[in-house]
PDB file of C-alpha atoms and ligand atoms in Angstrom:
ATOM      1  CA  MET A 536       6.647 -10.596  12.742  1.00  0.00           C
ATOM      2  CA  THR A 537       5.452  -6.946  13.030  1.00  0.00           C
ATOM      3  CA  PHE A 538       6.114  -3.906  10.808  1.00  0.00           C
ATOM      4  CA  LYS A 539       5.969  -0.115  10.817  1.00  0.00           C
ATOM      5  CA  ILE A 540       3.360   0.643   8.395  1.00  0.00           C
ATOM      6  CA  ALA A 541       1.998   3.952   6.841  1.00  0.00           C
ATOM      7  CA  LEU A 542      -1.608   4.096   5.873  1.00  0.00           C
ATOM      8  CA  GLY A 543      -3.143   6.890   3.601  1.00  0.00           C
ATOM      9  CA  GLY A 544      -5.846   7.576   0.961  1.00  0.00           C
ATOM     10  CA  ASP A 545      -8.877   9.674  -0.047  1.00  0.00           C
ATOM     11  CA  HIS A 546     -12.551   9.490   0.603  1.00  0.00           C
ATOM     12  CA  GLY A 547     -13.084   6.678  -1.905  1.00  0.00           C
ATOM     13  CA  GLY A 548     -10.828   4.514   0.171  1.00  0.00           C
ATOM     14  CA  PHE A 549     -11.676   5.519   3.719  1.00  0.00           C
ATOM     15  CA  LYS A 550     -13.917   2.903   4.671  1.00  0.00           C
ATOM     16  CA  ALA A 551     -11.321   0.186   3.636  1.00  0.00           C
ATOM     17  CA  LYS A 552      -8.530   2.074   5.333  1.00  0.00           C
ATOM     18  CA  ALA A 553     -10.611   2.033   8.449  1.00  0.00           C
ATOM     19  CA  PHE A 554     -11.210  -1.705   8.338  1.00  0.00           C
ATOM     20  CA  VAL A 555      -7.600  -2.405   7.378  1.00  0.00           C
ATOM     21  CA  LYS A 556      -6.357  -0.168  10.217  1.00  0.00           C
ATOM     22  CA  ASN A 557      -8.220  -2.258  12.794  1.00  0.00           C
ATOM     23  CA  LEU A 558      -6.974  -5.482  11.334  1.00  0.00           C
ATOM     24  CA  LEU A 559      -3.274  -4.254  11.371  1.00  0.00           C
ATOM     25  CA  VAL A 560      -3.778  -2.879  15.113  1.00  0.00           C
ATOM     26  CA  GLU A 561      -5.160  -6.273  16.115  1.00  0.00           C
ATOM     27  CA  GLN A 562      -1.817  -7.750  14.685  1.00  0.00           C
ATOM     28  CA  LYS A 563       0.233  -5.485  16.742  1.00  0.00           C
ATOM     29  CA  HIS A 564       1.886  -3.480  13.864  1.00  0.00           C
ATOM     30  CA  THR A 565       2.992   0.063  14.450  1.00  0.00           C
ATOM     31  CA  LEU A 566       0.821   2.362  12.340  1.00  0.00           C
ATOM     32  CA  HIS A 567       0.737   5.938  11.298  1.00  0.00           C
ATOM     33  CA  ASP A 568      -2.403   7.156   9.478  1.00  0.00           C
ATOM     34  CA  PHE A 569      -1.737  10.045   7.149  1.00  0.00           C
ATOM     35  CA  GLY A 570      -5.485  10.515   6.490  1.00  0.00           C
ATOM     36  CA  THR A 571      -7.930  11.384   5.272  1.00  0.00           C
ATOM     37  CA  ASN A 572      -9.972  10.828   8.365  1.00  0.00           C
ATOM     38  CA  ASN A 573     -13.484  10.763   6.903  1.00  0.00           C
ATOM     39  CA  GLU A 574     -15.563  10.453   3.774  1.00  0.00           C
ATOM     40  CA  ASP A 575     -15.757  14.140   2.854  1.00  0.00           C
ATOM     41  CA  SER A 576     -14.261  14.706  -0.812  1.00  0.00           C
ATOM     42  CA  VAL A 577     -10.501  15.307  -1.002  1.00  0.00           C
ATOM     43  CA  ASP A 578      -7.709  15.300  -3.462  1.00  0.00           C
ATOM     44  CA  TYR A 579      -5.673  12.043  -3.100  1.00  0.00           C
ATOM     45  CA  PRO A 580      -2.277  13.611  -3.958  1.00  0.00           C
ATOM     46  CA  ASP A 581      -2.538  15.778  -0.869  1.00  0.00           C
ATOM     47  CA  PHE A 582      -2.363  12.583   1.337  1.00  0.00           C
ATOM     48  CA  VAL A 583      -0.190  10.347  -1.103  1.00  0.00           C
ATOM     49  CA  HIS A 584       2.892  12.731  -1.296  1.00  0.00           C
ATOM     50  CA  PRO A 585       3.534  13.006   2.418  1.00  0.00           C
ATOM     51  CA  LEU A 586       3.238   9.160   2.814  1.00  0.00           C
ATOM     52  CA  ALA A 587       5.448   8.348  -0.289  1.00  0.00           C
ATOM     53  CA  GLU A 588       8.194  10.861   1.066  1.00  0.00           C
ATOM     54  CA  ALA A 589       8.102   9.046   4.718  1.00  0.00           C
ATOM     55  CA  VAL A 590       8.367   5.608   2.804  1.00  0.00           C
ATOM     56  CA  GLU A 591      11.202   6.915   0.711  1.00  0.00           C
ATOM     57  CA  LYS A 592      13.078   8.090   3.848  1.00  0.00           C
ATOM     58  CA  GLU A 593      12.504   4.549   5.342  1.00  0.00           C
ATOM     59  CA  GLU A 594      10.533   5.852   8.186  1.00  0.00           C
ATOM     60  CA  PHE A 595       8.256   2.906   7.541  1.00  0.00           C
ATOM     61  CA  ASP A 596       8.726  -0.719   6.249  1.00  0.00           C
ATOM     62  CA  PHE A 597       6.123  -0.136   3.794  1.00  0.00           C
ATOM     63  CA  GLY A 598       2.732   1.855   2.883  1.00  0.00           C
ATOM     64  CA  ILE A 599      -0.743   0.987   2.009  1.00  0.00           C
ATOM     65  CA  LEU A 600      -2.699   3.414   0.022  1.00  0.00           C
ATOM     66  CA  PHE A 601      -6.466   3.446  -0.580  1.00  0.00           C
ATOM     67  CA  CYS A 602      -8.989   5.221  -3.029  1.00  0.00           C
ATOM     68  CA  GLY A 603     -11.663   4.268  -5.006  1.00  0.00           C
ATOM     69  CA  SER A 604      -9.984   2.446  -7.905  1.00  0.00           C
ATOM     70  CA  ALA A 605      -6.441   2.431  -6.579  1.00  0.00           C
ATOM     71  CA  ASN A 606      -5.303   4.182  -9.713  1.00  0.00           C
ATOM     72  CA  GLY A 607      -5.054   7.640  -8.432  1.00  0.00           C
ATOM     73  CA  VAL A 608      -3.000   6.922  -5.368  1.00  0.00           C
ATOM     74  CA  CYS A 609      -0.749   4.383  -7.341  1.00  0.00           C
ATOM     75  CA  MET A 610       0.067   6.876 -10.164  1.00  0.00           C
ATOM     76  CA  THR A 611       0.912   9.651  -7.620  1.00  0.00           C
ATOM     77  CA  ALA A 612       3.156   7.292  -5.299  1.00  0.00           C
ATOM     78  CA  ASN A 613       4.965   6.069  -8.360  1.00  0.00           C
ATOM     79  CA  LYS A 614       6.172   9.644  -9.248  1.00  0.00           C
ATOM     80  CA  HIS A 615       8.476   9.250  -6.170  1.00  0.00           C
ATOM     81  CA  PRO A 616      11.838   7.781  -7.484  1.00  0.00           C
ATOM     82  CA  ASN A 617      12.093   5.298  -4.660  1.00  0.00           C
ATOM     83  CA  ILE A 618       8.498   4.175  -4.491  1.00  0.00           C
ATOM     84  CA  ARG A 619       7.388   1.035  -6.016  1.00  0.00           C
ATOM     85  CA  ALA A 620       3.668   1.196  -5.680  1.00  0.00           C
ATOM     86  CA  ALA A 621       1.474  -1.946  -6.883  1.00  0.00           C
ATOM     87  CA  ILE A 622      -2.108  -2.187  -7.228  1.00  0.00           C
ATOM     88  CA  ALA A 623      -3.608  -5.506  -5.930  1.00  0.00           C
ATOM     89  CA  TRP A 624      -7.260  -6.837  -6.150  1.00  0.00           C
ATOM     90  CA  ASN A 625      -6.529 -10.295  -4.930  1.00  0.00           C
ATOM     91  CA  ALA A 626      -4.112 -12.186  -2.480  1.00  0.00           C
ATOM     92  CA  GLU A 627      -1.920 -13.699  -5.197  1.00  0.00           C
ATOM     93  CA  ILE A 628      -1.289 -10.343  -6.948  1.00  0.00           C
ATOM     94  CA  ALA A 629      -0.462  -8.838  -3.517  1.00  0.00           C
ATOM     95  CA  ALA A 630       2.023 -11.519  -2.678  1.00  0.00           C
ATOM     96  CA  LEU A 631       3.696 -11.253  -6.218  1.00  0.00           C
ATOM     97  CA  ALA A 632       3.965  -7.466  -5.786  1.00  0.00           C
ATOM     98  CA  LYS A 633       6.254  -8.098  -2.808  1.00  0.00           C
ATOM     99  CA  GLN A 634       7.883 -11.344  -3.800  1.00  0.00           C
ATOM    100  CA  HIS A 635       8.717 -10.288  -7.410  1.00  0.00           C
ATOM    101  CA  ASN A 636       8.625  -6.450  -7.475  1.00  0.00           C
ATOM    102  CA  ASN A 637       9.793  -5.591  -3.913  1.00  0.00           C
ATOM    103  CA  ALA A 638       6.732  -3.314  -3.713  1.00  0.00           C
ATOM    104  CA  ASN A 639       7.059  -0.790  -0.958  1.00  0.00           C
ATOM    105  CA  VAL A 640       3.445   0.527  -1.219  1.00  0.00           C
ATOM    106  CA  LEU A 641       0.251  -1.425  -1.912  1.00  0.00           C
ATOM    107  CA  CYS A 642      -2.576   0.310  -3.377  1.00  0.00           C
ATOM    108  CA  ILE A 643      -6.064  -0.841  -2.674  1.00  0.00           C
ATOM    109  CA  PRO A 644      -9.234  -0.263  -4.684  1.00  0.00           C
ATOM    110  CA  GLY A 645     -11.629   0.312  -1.703  1.00  0.00           C
ATOM    111  CA  ARG A 646     -14.695   0.725  -3.703  1.00  0.00           C
ATOM    112  CA  PHE A 647     -14.185  -2.909  -5.333  1.00  0.00           C
ATOM    113  CA  LEU A 648     -13.316  -5.294  -2.340  1.00  0.00           C
ATOM    114  CA  ASN A 649     -15.390  -6.562   0.427  1.00  0.00           C
ATOM    115  CA  GLU A 650     -13.850  -7.006   3.935  1.00  0.00           C
ATOM    116  CA  SER A 651     -13.167 -10.687   3.467  1.00  0.00           C
ATOM    117  CA  GLU A 652     -11.097  -9.866   0.188  1.00  0.00           C
ATOM    118  CA  LEU A 653      -9.385  -6.966   1.941  1.00  0.00           C
ATOM    119  CA  GLU A 654      -8.286  -9.095   4.884  1.00  0.00           C
ATOM    120  CA  GLU A 655      -6.730 -11.704   2.340  1.00  0.00           C
ATOM    121  CA  ILE A 656      -5.026  -9.169   0.364  1.00  0.00           C
ATOM    122  CA  ILE A 657      -3.554  -7.490   3.335  1.00  0.00           C
ATOM    123  CA  ASN A 658      -2.495 -10.586   5.083  1.00  0.00           C
ATOM    124  CA  SER A 659      -0.860 -11.979   1.802  1.00  0.00           C
ATOM    125  CA  PHE A 660       1.120  -8.782   1.220  1.00  0.00           C
ATOM    126  CA  VAL A 661       2.503  -8.334   4.813  1.00  0.00           C
ATOM    127  CA  ASN A 662       3.540 -11.848   5.072  1.00  0.00           C
ATOM    128  CA  ALA A 663       5.329 -12.049   1.611  1.00  0.00           C
ATOM    129  CA  THR A 664       8.925 -11.584   1.222  1.00  0.00           C
ATOM    130  CA  PHE A 665      10.961 -10.244  -1.704  1.00  0.00           C
ATOM    131  CA  GLU A 666      12.691 -13.112  -3.544  1.00  0.00           C
ATOM    132  CA  GLY A 667      15.621 -11.105  -4.789  1.00  0.00           C
ATOM    133  CA  GLY A 668      17.943 -12.959  -7.280  1.00  0.00           C
ATOM    134  CA  ARG A 669      16.637 -12.379 -11.038  1.00  0.00           C
ATOM    135  CA  HIS A 670      13.901 -10.076  -9.547  1.00  0.00           C
ATOM    136  CA  GLN A 671      16.541  -7.878  -7.864  1.00  0.00           C
ATOM    137  CA  ARG A 672      18.141  -7.385 -11.214  1.00  0.00           C
ATOM    138  CA  ARG A 673      14.693  -6.395 -12.861  1.00  0.00           C
ATOM    139  CA  VAL A 674      13.809  -4.033  -9.914  1.00  0.00           C
ATOM    140  CA  ASP A 675      17.297  -2.365 -10.259  1.00  0.00           C
ATOM    141  CA  LYS A 676      16.263  -1.602 -13.941  1.00  0.00           C
ATOM    142  CA  ILE A 677      12.904   0.090 -13.060  1.00  0.00           C
ATOM    143  CA  PRO A 678      14.256   3.700 -12.350  1.00  0.00           C
ATOM    144  CA  CYS A 679      14.507   6.054 -15.454  1.00  0.00           C
TER     145      CYS A 679
HETATM  146  C1  RB5 B1048     -12.908   9.692  -5.926  1.00  0.00           C
HETATM  147  O1  RB5 B1048     -14.170   9.711  -6.327  1.00  0.00           O
HETATM  148  C2  RB5 B1048     -12.162   8.702  -6.735  1.00  0.00           C
HETATM  149  O2  RB5 B1048     -11.875   9.348  -8.160  1.00  0.00           O
HETATM  150  C3  RB5 B1048     -10.811   8.278  -6.216  1.00  0.00           C
HETATM  151  O3  RB5 B1048     -10.960   7.613  -5.049  1.00  0.00           O
HETATM  152  C4  RB5 B1048     -10.019   7.359  -7.207  1.00  0.00           C
HETATM  153  O4  RB5 B1048     -10.696   6.227  -7.687  1.00  0.00           O
HETATM  154  C5  RB5 B1048      -9.049   7.895  -8.181  1.00  0.00           C
HETATM  155  O5  RB5 B1048      -8.230   7.331  -8.744  1.00  0.00           O
END
């Protein structure tokens, strides 16, 4: 199965985003990269808000954000009412974010993962599906 995926992040996540972009292109997904496009220092909200708005409008199946720690991009994305952004640092956490929380944005700590970890995490999230049921009830209670 292939998806429409939005990518974005800051300089701290640029290398990880470039690696993941190649991986997803090889897997024939449709991608849009909201930037940043190099390792020059930038402010992550400038890249997160446009991606989050597009995911909220369902222009993409989901988004993947990258920064150094994943915290900045995740905090920013979760300010959007219809975004459920989750940080993942291993494959199981990534799968659970989709299976139990119906995450529509995955947040990657680019400075703390090697390429093999990145590949495992991305494949795990992309191939997971939301389980619904009791998890749907809980997800419905998330908005304030
Ligand atoms: C940038 O140096 C770094 O602060 C950023 O990538 C991210 O980790 C913020 O949460």
